[in-house]
Coordinates of C-alpha atoms in Angstrom, one line a residue:
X1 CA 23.5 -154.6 -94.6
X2 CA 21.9 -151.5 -92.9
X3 CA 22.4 -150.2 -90.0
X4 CA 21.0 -151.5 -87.1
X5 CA 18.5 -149.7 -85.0
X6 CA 18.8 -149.7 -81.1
X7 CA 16.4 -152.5 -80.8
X8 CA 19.1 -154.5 -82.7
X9 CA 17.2 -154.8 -86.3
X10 CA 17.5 -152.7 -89.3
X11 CA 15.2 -150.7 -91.0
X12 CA 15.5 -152.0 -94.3
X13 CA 14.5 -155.6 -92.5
X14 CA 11.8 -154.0 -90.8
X15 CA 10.4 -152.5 -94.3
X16 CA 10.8 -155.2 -96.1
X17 CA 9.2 -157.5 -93.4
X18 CA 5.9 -155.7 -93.5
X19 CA 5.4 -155.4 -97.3
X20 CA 5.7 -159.0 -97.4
X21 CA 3.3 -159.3 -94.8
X22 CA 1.0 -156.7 -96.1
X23 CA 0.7 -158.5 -99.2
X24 CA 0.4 -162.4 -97.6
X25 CA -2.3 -160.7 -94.8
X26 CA -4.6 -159.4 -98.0
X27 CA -4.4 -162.6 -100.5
X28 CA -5.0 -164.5 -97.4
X29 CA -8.0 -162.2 -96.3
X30 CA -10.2 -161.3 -99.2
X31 CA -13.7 -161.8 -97.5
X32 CA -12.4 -159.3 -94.5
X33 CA -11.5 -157.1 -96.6
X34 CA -14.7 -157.0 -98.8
X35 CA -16.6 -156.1 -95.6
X36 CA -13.8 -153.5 -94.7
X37 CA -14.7 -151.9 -98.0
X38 CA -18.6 -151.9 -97.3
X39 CA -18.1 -150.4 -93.7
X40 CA -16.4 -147.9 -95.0
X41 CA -19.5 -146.6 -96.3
X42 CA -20.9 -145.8 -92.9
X43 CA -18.7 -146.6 -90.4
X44 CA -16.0 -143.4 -89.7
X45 CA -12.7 -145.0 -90.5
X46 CA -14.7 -148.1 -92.0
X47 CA -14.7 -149.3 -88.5
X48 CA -16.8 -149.4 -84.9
X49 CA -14.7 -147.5 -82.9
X50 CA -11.5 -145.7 -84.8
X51 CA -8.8 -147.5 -82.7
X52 CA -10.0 -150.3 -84.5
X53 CA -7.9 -149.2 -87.2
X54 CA -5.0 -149.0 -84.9
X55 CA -3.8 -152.9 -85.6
X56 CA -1.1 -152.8 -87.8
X57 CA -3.3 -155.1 -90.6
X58 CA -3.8 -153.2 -94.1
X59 CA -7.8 -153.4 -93.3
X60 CA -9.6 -154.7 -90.7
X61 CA -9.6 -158.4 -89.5
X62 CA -13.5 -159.8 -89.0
X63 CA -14.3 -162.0 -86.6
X64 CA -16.8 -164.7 -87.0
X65 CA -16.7 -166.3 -83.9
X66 CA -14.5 -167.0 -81.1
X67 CA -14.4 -169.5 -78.0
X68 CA -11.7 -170.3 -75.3
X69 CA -8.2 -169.3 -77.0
X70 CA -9.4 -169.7 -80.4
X71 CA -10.6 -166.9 -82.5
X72 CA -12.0 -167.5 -86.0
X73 CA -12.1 -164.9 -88.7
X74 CA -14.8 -164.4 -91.7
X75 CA -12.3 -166.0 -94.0
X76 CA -12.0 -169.5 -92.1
X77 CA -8.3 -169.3 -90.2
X78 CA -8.4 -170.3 -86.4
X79 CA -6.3 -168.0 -85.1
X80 CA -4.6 -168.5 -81.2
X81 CA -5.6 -165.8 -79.2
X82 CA -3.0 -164.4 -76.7
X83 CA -5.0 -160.7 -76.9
X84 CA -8.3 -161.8 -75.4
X85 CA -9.7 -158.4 -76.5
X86 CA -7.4 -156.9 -74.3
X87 CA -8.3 -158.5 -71.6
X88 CA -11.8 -158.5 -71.9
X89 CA -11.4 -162.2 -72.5
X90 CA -9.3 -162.8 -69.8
X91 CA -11.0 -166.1 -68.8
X92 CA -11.2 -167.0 -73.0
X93 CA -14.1 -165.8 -75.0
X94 CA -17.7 -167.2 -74.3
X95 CA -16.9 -169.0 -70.8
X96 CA -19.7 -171.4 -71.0
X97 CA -20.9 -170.6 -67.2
X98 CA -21.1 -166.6 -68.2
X99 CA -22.9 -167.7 -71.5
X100 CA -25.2 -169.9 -69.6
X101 CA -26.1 -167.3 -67.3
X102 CA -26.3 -164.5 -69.7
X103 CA -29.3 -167.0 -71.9
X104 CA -31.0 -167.3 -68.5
X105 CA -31.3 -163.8 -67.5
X106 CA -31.9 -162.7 -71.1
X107 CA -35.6 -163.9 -70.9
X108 CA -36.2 -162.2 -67.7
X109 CA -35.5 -158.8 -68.5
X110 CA -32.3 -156.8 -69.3
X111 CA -32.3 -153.8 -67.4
X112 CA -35.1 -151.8 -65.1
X113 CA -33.2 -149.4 -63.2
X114 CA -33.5 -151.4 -59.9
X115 CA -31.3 -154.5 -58.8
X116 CA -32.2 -158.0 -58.9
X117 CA -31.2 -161.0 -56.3
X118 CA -27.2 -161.2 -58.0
X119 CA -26.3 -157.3 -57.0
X120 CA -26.4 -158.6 -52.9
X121 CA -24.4 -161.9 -54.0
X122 CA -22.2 -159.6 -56.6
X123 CA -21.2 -157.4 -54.5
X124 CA -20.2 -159.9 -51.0
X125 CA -18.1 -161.6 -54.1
X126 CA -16.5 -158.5 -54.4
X127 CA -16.0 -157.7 -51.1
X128 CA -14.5 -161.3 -50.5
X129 CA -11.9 -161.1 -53.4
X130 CA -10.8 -157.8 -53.4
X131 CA -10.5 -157.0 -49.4
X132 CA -12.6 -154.0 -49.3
X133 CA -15.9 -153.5 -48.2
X134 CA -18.0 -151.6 -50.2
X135 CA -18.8 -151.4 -53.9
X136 CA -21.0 -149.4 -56.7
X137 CA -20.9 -150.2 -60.3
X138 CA -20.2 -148.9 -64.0
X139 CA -20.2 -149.6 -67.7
X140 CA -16.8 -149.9 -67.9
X141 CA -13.4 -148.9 -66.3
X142 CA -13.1 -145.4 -68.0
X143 CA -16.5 -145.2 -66.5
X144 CA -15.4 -146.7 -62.9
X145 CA -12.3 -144.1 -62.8
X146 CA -14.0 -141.2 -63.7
X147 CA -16.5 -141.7 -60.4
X148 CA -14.3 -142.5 -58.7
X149 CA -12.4 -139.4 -58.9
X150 CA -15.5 -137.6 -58.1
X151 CA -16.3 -139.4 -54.8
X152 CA -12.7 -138.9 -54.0
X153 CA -12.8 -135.2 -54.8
X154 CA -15.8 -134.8 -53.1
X155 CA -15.0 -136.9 -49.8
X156 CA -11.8 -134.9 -49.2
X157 CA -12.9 -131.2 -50.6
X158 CA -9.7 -131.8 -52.8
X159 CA -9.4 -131.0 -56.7
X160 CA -6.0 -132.3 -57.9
X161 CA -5.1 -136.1 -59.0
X162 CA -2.0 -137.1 -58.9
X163 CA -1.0 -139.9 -62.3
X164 CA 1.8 -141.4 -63.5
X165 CA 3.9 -140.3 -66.7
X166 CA 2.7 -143.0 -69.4
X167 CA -0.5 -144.4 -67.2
X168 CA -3.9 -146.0 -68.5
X169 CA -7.0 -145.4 -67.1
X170 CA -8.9 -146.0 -69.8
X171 CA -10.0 -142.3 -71.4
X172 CA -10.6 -140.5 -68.5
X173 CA -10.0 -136.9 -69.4
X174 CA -8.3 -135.5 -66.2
X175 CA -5.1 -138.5 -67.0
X176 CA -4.0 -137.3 -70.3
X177 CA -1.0 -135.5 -69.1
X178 CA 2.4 -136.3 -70.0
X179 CA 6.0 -135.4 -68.5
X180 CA 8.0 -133.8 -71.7
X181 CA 11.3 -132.6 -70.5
X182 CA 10.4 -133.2 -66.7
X183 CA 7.3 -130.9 -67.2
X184 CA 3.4 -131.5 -67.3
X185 CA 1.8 -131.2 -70.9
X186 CA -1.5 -132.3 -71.8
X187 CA -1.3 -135.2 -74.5
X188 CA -1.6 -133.7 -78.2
X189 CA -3.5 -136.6 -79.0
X190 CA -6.7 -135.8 -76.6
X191 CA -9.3 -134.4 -79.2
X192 CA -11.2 -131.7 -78.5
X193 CA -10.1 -130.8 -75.0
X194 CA -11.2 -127.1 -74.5
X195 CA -9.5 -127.6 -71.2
X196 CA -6.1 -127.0 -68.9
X197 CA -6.1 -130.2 -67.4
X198 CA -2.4 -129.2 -66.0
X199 CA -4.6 -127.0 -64.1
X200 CA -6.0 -130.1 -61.7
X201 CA -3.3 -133.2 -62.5
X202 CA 0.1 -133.8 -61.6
X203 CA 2.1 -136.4 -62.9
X204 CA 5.7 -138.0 -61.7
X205 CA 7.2 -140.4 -63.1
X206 CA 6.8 -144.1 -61.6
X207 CA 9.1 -145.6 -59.3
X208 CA 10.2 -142.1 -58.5
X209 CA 9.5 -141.9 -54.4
X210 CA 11.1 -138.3 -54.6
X211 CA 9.3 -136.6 -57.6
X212 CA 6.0 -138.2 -55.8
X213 CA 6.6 -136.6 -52.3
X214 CA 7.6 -133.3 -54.1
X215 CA 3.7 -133.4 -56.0
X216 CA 2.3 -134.3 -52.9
X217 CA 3.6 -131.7 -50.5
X218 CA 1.3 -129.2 -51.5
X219 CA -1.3 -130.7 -49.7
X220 CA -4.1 -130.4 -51.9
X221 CA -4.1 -133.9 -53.6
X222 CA -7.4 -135.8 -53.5
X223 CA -5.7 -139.2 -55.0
X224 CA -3.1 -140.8 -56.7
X225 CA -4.7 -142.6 -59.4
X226 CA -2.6 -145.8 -60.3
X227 CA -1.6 -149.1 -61.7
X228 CA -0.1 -151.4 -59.4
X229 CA 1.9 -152.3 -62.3
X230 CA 1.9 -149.7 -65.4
X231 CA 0.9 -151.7 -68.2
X232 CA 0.1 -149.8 -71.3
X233 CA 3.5 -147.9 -72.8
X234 CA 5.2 -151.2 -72.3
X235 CA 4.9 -152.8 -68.8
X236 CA 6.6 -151.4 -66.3
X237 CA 7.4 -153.2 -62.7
X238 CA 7.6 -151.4 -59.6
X239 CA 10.9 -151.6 -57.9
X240 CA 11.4 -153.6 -54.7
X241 CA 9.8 -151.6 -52.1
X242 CA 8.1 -149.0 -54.2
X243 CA 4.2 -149.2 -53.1
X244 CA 4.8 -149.7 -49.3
X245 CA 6.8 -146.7 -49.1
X246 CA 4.4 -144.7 -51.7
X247 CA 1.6 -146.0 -49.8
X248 CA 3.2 -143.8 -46.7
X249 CA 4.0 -140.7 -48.3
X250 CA 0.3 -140.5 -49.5
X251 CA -1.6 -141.1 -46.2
X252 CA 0.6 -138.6 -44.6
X253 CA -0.3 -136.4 -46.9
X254 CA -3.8 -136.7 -46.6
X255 CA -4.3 -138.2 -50.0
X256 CA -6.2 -141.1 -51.1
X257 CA -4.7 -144.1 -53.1
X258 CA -6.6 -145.4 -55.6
X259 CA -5.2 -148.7 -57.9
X260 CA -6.9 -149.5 -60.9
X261 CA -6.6 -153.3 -61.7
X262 CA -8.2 -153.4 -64.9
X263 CA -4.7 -154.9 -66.8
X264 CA -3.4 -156.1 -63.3
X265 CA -6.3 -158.5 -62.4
X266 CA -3.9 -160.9 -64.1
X267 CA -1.6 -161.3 -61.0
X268 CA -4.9 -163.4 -58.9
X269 CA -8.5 -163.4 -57.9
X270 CA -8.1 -160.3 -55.9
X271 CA -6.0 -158.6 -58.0
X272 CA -2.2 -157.4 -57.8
X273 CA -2.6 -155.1 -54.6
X274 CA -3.7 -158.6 -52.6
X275 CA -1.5 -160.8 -54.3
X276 CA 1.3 -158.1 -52.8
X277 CA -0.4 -157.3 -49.4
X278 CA -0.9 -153.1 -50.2
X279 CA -4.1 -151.6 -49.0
X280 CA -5.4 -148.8 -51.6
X281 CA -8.4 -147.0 -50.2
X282 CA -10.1 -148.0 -53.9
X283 CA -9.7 -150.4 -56.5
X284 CA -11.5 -149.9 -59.5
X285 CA -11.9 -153.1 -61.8
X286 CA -13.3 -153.8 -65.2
X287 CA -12.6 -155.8 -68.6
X288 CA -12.4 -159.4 -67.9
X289 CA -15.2 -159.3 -64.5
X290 CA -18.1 -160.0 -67.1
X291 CA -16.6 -162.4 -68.3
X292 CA -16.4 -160.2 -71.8
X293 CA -20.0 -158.6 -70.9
X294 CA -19.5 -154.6 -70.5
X295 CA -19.0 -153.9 -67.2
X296 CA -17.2 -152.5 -64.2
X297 CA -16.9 -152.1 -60.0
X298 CA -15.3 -149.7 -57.9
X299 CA -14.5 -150.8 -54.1
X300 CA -14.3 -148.0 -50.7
X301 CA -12.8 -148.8 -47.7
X302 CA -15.0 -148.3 -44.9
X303 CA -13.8 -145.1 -44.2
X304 CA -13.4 -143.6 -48.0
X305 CA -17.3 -145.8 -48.3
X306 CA -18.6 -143.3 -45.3
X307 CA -17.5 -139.8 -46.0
X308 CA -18.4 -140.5 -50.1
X309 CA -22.0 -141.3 -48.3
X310 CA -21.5 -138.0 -46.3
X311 CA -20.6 -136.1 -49.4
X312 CA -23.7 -137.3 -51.5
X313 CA -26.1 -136.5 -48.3
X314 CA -24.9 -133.6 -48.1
X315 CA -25.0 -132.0 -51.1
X316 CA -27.6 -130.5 -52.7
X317 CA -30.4 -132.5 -55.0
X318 CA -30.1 -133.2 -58.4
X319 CA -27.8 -135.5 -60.8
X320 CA -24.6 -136.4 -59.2
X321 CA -22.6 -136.9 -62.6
X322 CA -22.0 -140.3 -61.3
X323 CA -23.3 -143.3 -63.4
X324 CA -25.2 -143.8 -66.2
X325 CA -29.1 -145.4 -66.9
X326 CA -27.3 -149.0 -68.0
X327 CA -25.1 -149.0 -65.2
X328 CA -25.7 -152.3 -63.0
X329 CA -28.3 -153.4 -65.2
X330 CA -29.5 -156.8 -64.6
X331 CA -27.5 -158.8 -67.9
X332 CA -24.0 -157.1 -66.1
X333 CA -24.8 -158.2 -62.6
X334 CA -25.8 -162.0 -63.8
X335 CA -22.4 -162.4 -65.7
X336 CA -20.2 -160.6 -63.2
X337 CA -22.0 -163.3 -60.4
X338 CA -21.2 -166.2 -62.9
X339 CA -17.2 -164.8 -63.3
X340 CA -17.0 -163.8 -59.3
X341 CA -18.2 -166.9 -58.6
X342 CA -17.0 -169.9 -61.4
X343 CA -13.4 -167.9 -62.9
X344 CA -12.0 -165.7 -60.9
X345 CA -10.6 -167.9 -57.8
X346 CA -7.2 -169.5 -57.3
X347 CA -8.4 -173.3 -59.2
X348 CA -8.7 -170.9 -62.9
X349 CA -5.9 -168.8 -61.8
X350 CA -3.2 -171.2 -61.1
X351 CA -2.7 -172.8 -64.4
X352 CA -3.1 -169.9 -66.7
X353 CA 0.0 -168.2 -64.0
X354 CA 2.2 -171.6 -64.8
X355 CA 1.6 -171.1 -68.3
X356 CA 2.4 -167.1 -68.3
X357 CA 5.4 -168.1 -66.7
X358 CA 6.4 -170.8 -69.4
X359 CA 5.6 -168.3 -71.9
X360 CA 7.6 -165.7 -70.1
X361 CA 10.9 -167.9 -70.2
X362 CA 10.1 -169.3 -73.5
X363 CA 10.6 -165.9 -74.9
X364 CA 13.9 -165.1 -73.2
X365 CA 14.7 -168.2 -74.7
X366 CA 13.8 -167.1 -78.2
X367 CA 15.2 -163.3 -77.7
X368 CA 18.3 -164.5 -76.7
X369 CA 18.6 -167.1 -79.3
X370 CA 18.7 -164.3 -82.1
X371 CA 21.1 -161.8 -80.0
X372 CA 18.6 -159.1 -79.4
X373 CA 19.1 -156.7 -76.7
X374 CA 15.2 -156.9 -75.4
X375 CA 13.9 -157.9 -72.5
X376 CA 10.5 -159.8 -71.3
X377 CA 8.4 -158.7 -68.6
X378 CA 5.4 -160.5 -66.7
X379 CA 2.9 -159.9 -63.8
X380 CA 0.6 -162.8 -63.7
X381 CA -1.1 -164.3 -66.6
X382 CA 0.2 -161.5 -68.7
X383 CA 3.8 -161.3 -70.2
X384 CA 5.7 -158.4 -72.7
X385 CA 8.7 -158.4 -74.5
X386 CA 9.8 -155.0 -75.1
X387 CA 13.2 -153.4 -77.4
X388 CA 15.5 -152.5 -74.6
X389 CA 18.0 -154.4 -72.8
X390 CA 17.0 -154.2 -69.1
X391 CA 13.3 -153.5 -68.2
X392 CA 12.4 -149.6 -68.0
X393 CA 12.1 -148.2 -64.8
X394 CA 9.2 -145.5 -65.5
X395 CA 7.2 -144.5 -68.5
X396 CA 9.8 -143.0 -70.3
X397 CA 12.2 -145.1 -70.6
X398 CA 9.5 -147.4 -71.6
X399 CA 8.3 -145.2 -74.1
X400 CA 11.9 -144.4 -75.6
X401 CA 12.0 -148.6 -76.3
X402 CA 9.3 -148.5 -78.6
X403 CA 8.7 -148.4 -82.3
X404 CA 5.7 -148.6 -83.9
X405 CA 6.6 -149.9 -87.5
X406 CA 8.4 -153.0 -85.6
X407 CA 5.6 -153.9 -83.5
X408 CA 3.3 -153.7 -86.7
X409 CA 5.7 -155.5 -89.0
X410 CA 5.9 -158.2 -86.2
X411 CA 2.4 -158.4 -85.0
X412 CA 1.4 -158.6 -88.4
X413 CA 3.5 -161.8 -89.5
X414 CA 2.1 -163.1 -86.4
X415 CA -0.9 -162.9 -87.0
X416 CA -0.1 -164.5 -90.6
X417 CA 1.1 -167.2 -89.2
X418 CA -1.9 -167.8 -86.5
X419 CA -0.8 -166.4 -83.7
X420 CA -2.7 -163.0 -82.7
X421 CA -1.4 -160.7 -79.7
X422 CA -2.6 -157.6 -78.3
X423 CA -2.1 -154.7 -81.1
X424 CA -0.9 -152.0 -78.8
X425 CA 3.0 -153.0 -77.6
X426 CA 3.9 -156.5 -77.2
X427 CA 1.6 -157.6 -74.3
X428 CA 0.0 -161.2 -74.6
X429 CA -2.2 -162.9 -72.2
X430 CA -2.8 -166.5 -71.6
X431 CA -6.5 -167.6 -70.6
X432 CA -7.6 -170.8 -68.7
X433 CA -8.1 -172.5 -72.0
X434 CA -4.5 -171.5 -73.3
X435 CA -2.6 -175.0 -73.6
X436 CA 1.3 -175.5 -74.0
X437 CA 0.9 -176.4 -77.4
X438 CA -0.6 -173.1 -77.8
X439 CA 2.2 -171.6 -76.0
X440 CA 4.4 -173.3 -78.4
X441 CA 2.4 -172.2 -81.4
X442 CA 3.4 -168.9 -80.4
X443 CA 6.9 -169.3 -79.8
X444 CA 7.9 -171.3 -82.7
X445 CA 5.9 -168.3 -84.7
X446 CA 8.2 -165.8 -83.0
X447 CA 11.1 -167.9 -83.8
X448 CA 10.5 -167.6 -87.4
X449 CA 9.6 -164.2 -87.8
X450 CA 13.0 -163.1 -85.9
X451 CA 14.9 -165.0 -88.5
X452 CA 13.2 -163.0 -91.1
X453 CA 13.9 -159.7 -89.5
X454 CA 17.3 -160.8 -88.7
X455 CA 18.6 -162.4 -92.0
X456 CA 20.7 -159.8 -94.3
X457 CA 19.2 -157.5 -96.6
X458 CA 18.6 -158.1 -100.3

């Protein structure tokens, strides 16, 4: 037998895991991958957006249609859906109260620039969920980040943010910094960055109360841009105690805190910072508040909502870089009132957190069955397993755990045996239409694939 890797498998099991699966995923595929082959006429990569291509699937999967937990591809296979498009189906695809509103509001105009009767009722939602006061709008959460970080520069005369090694924010330029060695490198990914973006961000690593009172010291920090929970190099907790002292050192330092809920709107209604009591000066949401429609919210307290006003009077006229023609337009505010008001409240919430939990155990159950040294994770309706023994502590511990041809070889034989989760890691997400036989679809999926990566090599 090989020798095993540090996640406990070896590679040959690994290799010999995803040619199988290659090779079941295209006989089982054919009409996807006929219209994989004609996009690739037009369509850079032969997809919509290149990350497309990032699944590990030998071409793209098509979708025909998709409601609740189900998704159906173009070659007929019902598929349980524990990605959600990444959250974007959060409360499972085509909620019948967003749809319904969506078909009303479509015959009454899409967008004119100017609100309607839902942005009042949209934005006391917003205020009632999420604690804070005051609230503007954007396309998406890349979008709500990067204003964000322009009211906040501009209401404290600041120009550095302050990130976490490993964060997401969507792809908001100013994050892509990385801690190699302990020191700040922009990520070699980031294409065509002309650039020094270690000119204006910090980054520390997370959980490290130290390393962020060191970046802050200066005094020159506009805001700590962050995820209550870091949720896109593997999810990573914070330790007991973490935010309420972090949320200290920053206001002493003059520095806003800003916590971006887009993965972490799992944990409840209001989001992980209300679930946990912490008081951020902003919270930017997006993904799942359309109920899958493209949009996004950013909320002030009082005082950050009064000296952005201040900042905007006065400065001089012209474009303020912040928002776009299509932001708020009258589609977005009629599904975000229909998900504000119908989904996202504690009745939807409870049952999809029971089931998260179930799932949660369900695969400790399953990892512990086969003798793997990895651990599970979960913050609300969204659990992780990950290939390390004891959870990682910051983003590069969680980084060292993972490995890209595993998590392709297993989300691959998955997905070939109806069970799809999110591509990027081992995140899944259960929706209010998620049932426990789903859950067990899952697990008894995962069960089965583990033997196959754990049985001895040919």
């Amino acid at each position: 037998m090989s020798e095993l890797s540090f996640h406990g498998i070896a590679p040959a099991r690994i290799q010999a895991l995803l040619a199988q699966e290659r090779a079941t995923y295209a006989q089982r595929n054919p009409r996807s991958q006929a219209l994989a082959a004609a996009a690739s006429q037009h369509l850079m990569f032969g997809v919509p957006l290149h990350w497309m291509s990032d699944w590990g699937t030998p071409f793209a999967l098509h979708v025909d249609h998709a409601q609740g937990a189900r998704l159906h591809d173009v070659d007929g296979h019902s598929l349980v859906d524990f990605c959600l498009g990444d959250t974007g189906a959060m409360f499972g695809h085509s909620p019948p109260v967003v749809a319904q509103a969506l078909s009303q509001r479509a015959s009454r105009g899409l967008t004119a620039m100017l609100p309607g009767e839902d942005a009042a009722a949209v934005g006391a939602l917003l205020a009632q969920r999420f604690g804070l006061p005051t609230w503007q709008f954007a396309m998406t959460a890349t979008d709500a980040n990067r204003f964000v970080l322009r009211w906040c520069r501009a209401a404290t005369g600041r120009k550095v943010l302050l990130v976490f090694n490993g964060c997401y924010h969507g792809t908001v330029d100013d994050v892509f910094v990385d801690l190699v060695n302990g020191q700040p490198q922009q990520r070699d990914s980031l294409l065509g960055q002309v650039q020094d973006l270690t000119t204006t961000t910090r980054v520390v690593e997370f959980n490290d109360l130290a390393g962020l009172q060191a970046a802050l010291a200066p005094g020159d920090v506009a805001c700590v841009l962050a995820e209550p929970v870091m949720t896109n190099i593997g999810m990573v907790l914070p330790e007991p105690g973490f935010w309420e002292a972090a949320q200290a050192l920053i206001r002493r330092h003059g520095s806003l805190l800003v916590m971006d809920e887009t993965h972490t709107i799992s944990s409840g209604p209001g989001g992980y910072a209300r679930a946990h009591g912490l008081q951020p000066d902003a919270v930017v949401v997006g993904k799942p508040l359309g109920g899958g429609m493209p949009c996004a919210a950013y909320g002030f307290s009082a005082t950050l909502a009064a000296q952005a006003e201040a900042a905007k009077r006065q400065a001089p006229p012209g474009h303020s870089g912040i928002g776009t023609t299509l932001t708020a337009n009258l589609l977005a505010m009629a599904a975000m009132r229909a998900t504000l008001t119908h989904l996202m409240t504690p009745e939807v919430y409870a049952p999809m957190l029971k089931r998260a939990a179930t799932l949660a155990e369900g695969l400790k159950q399953v990892i512990s069955r086969h003798g793997l040294p990895w651990c599970v994770t979960h913050v609300g309706a969204r659990a992780e397993f990950q290939f390390c023994a004891t959870a990682p502590r910051n983003g590069s511990e969680a980084g060292a755990a993972m490995d890209a041809e595993l998590e392709h070889a297993l989300h691959l034989a998955l997905l070939n045996r109806g069970v799809l989760i999110t591509p990027f890691h081992n995140m899944m997400l259960v929706c209010p239409d998620t049932t426990d036989a789903d859950v067990a679809c899952l697990l008894q999926a995962m069960d089965e694939v583990l033997s196959l990566l754990k049985a001895p090599a040919a």
